[in-house]
Amino acid sequence: MAAVLEQEEFSKHLNTNFRIQFNEGQTVEAELIEVSELSLAGRQARFAIIFRTPHQPFIGQGLYKFEHDQMGSFELLIVPVEQDAKGTNYEAVFNRVIEK
């Protein structure tokens, strides 16, 4: 069963851990720390999510496989957006055309 990559589904799993596979066989734990509100404009539906990982290992911008105990496996394009004392934050942005 394919993961449901919708704002409502990610909101259910806020503050839970995901695993990001960034190299063959290597994973890093990532906490989902933010899910933006769903924005509807015309025929566009938009939202963004933020994950936090430890400082190391640093993974660059790219398409990565994610795993979550409830959501299953899926791929996301993530971009590093901030580093602070708590770790590195990565953002994934969703922008979809709404069917009429």
Coordinates of C-alpha atoms in Angstrom, one line a residue:
M1 CA 0.0 0.0 0.0
A2 CA 1.4 3.4 -1.0
A3 CA 2.0 6.0 1.6
V4 CA -0.6 8.9 1.7
L5 CA 1.5 12.0 1.3
E6 CA -1.1 14.6 2.3
Q7 CA -1.0 17.4 4.8
E8 CA -3.6 15.8 7.0
E9 CA -1.6 12.5 7.1
F10 CA 1.7 14.2 8.0
S11 CA -0.1 16.2 10.7
K12 CA -1.1 12.9 12.4
H13 CA 2.6 12.0 12.7
L14 CA 4.0 15.3 13.9
N15 CA 6.7 14.9 16.5
T16 CA 7.4 11.2 15.5
N17 CA 10.5 9.7 14.0
F18 CA 11.1 8.8 10.5
R19 CA 14.2 7.0 9.0
I20 CA 15.9 8.5 6.0
Q21 CA 18.1 6.2 3.9
F22 CA 20.9 8.4 2.5
N23 CA 23.4 5.9 1.4
E24 CA 23.2 2.2 0.5
G25 CA 22.2 0.7 3.9
Q26 CA 22.8 3.9 6.0
T27 CA 20.0 5.6 7.7
V28 CA 19.5 8.6 10.0
E29 CA 16.6 9.3 12.4
A30 CA 14.6 12.4 11.5
E31 CA 11.9 13.9 13.7
L32 CA 8.9 15.6 11.9
I33 CA 8.9 18.9 13.8
E34 CA 6.6 21.1 11.6
V35 CA 3.7 20.7 9.2
S36 CA 2.4 23.9 7.7
E37 CA -1.2 24.7 7.1
L38 CA -2.7 23.6 3.8
S39 CA -2.9 26.6 1.5
L40 CA -5.4 26.6 -1.3
A41 CA -5.0 29.2 -4.1
G42 CA -6.9 28.8 -7.3
R43 CA -6.2 25.2 -8.5
Q44 CA -3.1 24.8 -6.2
A45 CA -2.9 23.0 -2.9
R46 CA 0.4 23.7 -1.0
F47 CA 2.0 22.7 2.3
A48 CA 5.5 22.1 3.7
I49 CA 7.0 19.9 6.3
I50 CA 10.2 20.2 8.3
F51 CA 12.3 17.3 9.7
R52 CA 15.1 17.6 12.2
T53 CA 18.2 15.3 12.2
P54 CA 21.4 15.3 14.3
H55 CA 24.2 17.5 12.9
Q56 CA 26.0 14.4 11.7
P57 CA 25.7 12.8 9.3
F58 CA 24.8 15.8 7.1
I59 CA 22.9 14.9 4.0
G60 CA 22.6 17.3 1.2
Q61 CA 19.7 18.3 -1.0
G62 CA 18.2 15.3 -2.8
L63 CA 15.6 12.6 -3.2
Y64 CA 15.7 10.1 -0.4
K65 CA 13.8 7.1 0.8
F66 CA 11.8 7.7 4.0
E67 CA 10.4 5.0 6.3
H68 CA 7.8 5.5 9.1
D69 CA 6.2 2.8 11.2
Q70 CA 2.7 3.9 10.4
M71 CA 3.1 5.7 7.0
G72 CA 5.3 3.1 5.4
S73 CA 8.0 3.9 2.8
F74 CA 8.1 6.7 0.3
E75 CA 10.5 9.1 -1.4
L76 CA 10.8 12.8 -0.8
L77 CA 13.0 15.6 -2.2
I78 CA 14.4 17.4 0.9
V79 CA 16.5 20.6 1.2
P80 CA 18.6 21.6 4.2
V81 CA 17.2 24.9 5.4
E82 CA 18.7 25.6 8.9
Q83 CA 21.2 24.4 11.4
D84 CA 21.0 25.3 15.1
A85 CA 22.1 23.8 18.4
K86 CA 19.4 21.1 18.1
G87 CA 20.5 19.7 14.7
T88 CA 19.9 20.2 11.0
N89 CA 16.4 21.0 9.6
Y90 CA 15.3 19.8 6.2
E91 CA 12.2 20.9 4.3
A92 CA 10.0 19.2 1.8
V93 CA 7.5 21.3 -0.1
F94 CA 4.3 19.9 -1.7
N95 CA 2.5 21.8 -4.5
R96 CA -0.3 20.0 -6.3
V97 CA -2.9 20.9 -8.9
I98 CA -6.4 20.3 -7.6
E99 CA -8.6 18.3 -10.0
K100 CA -11.8 20.0 -11.0

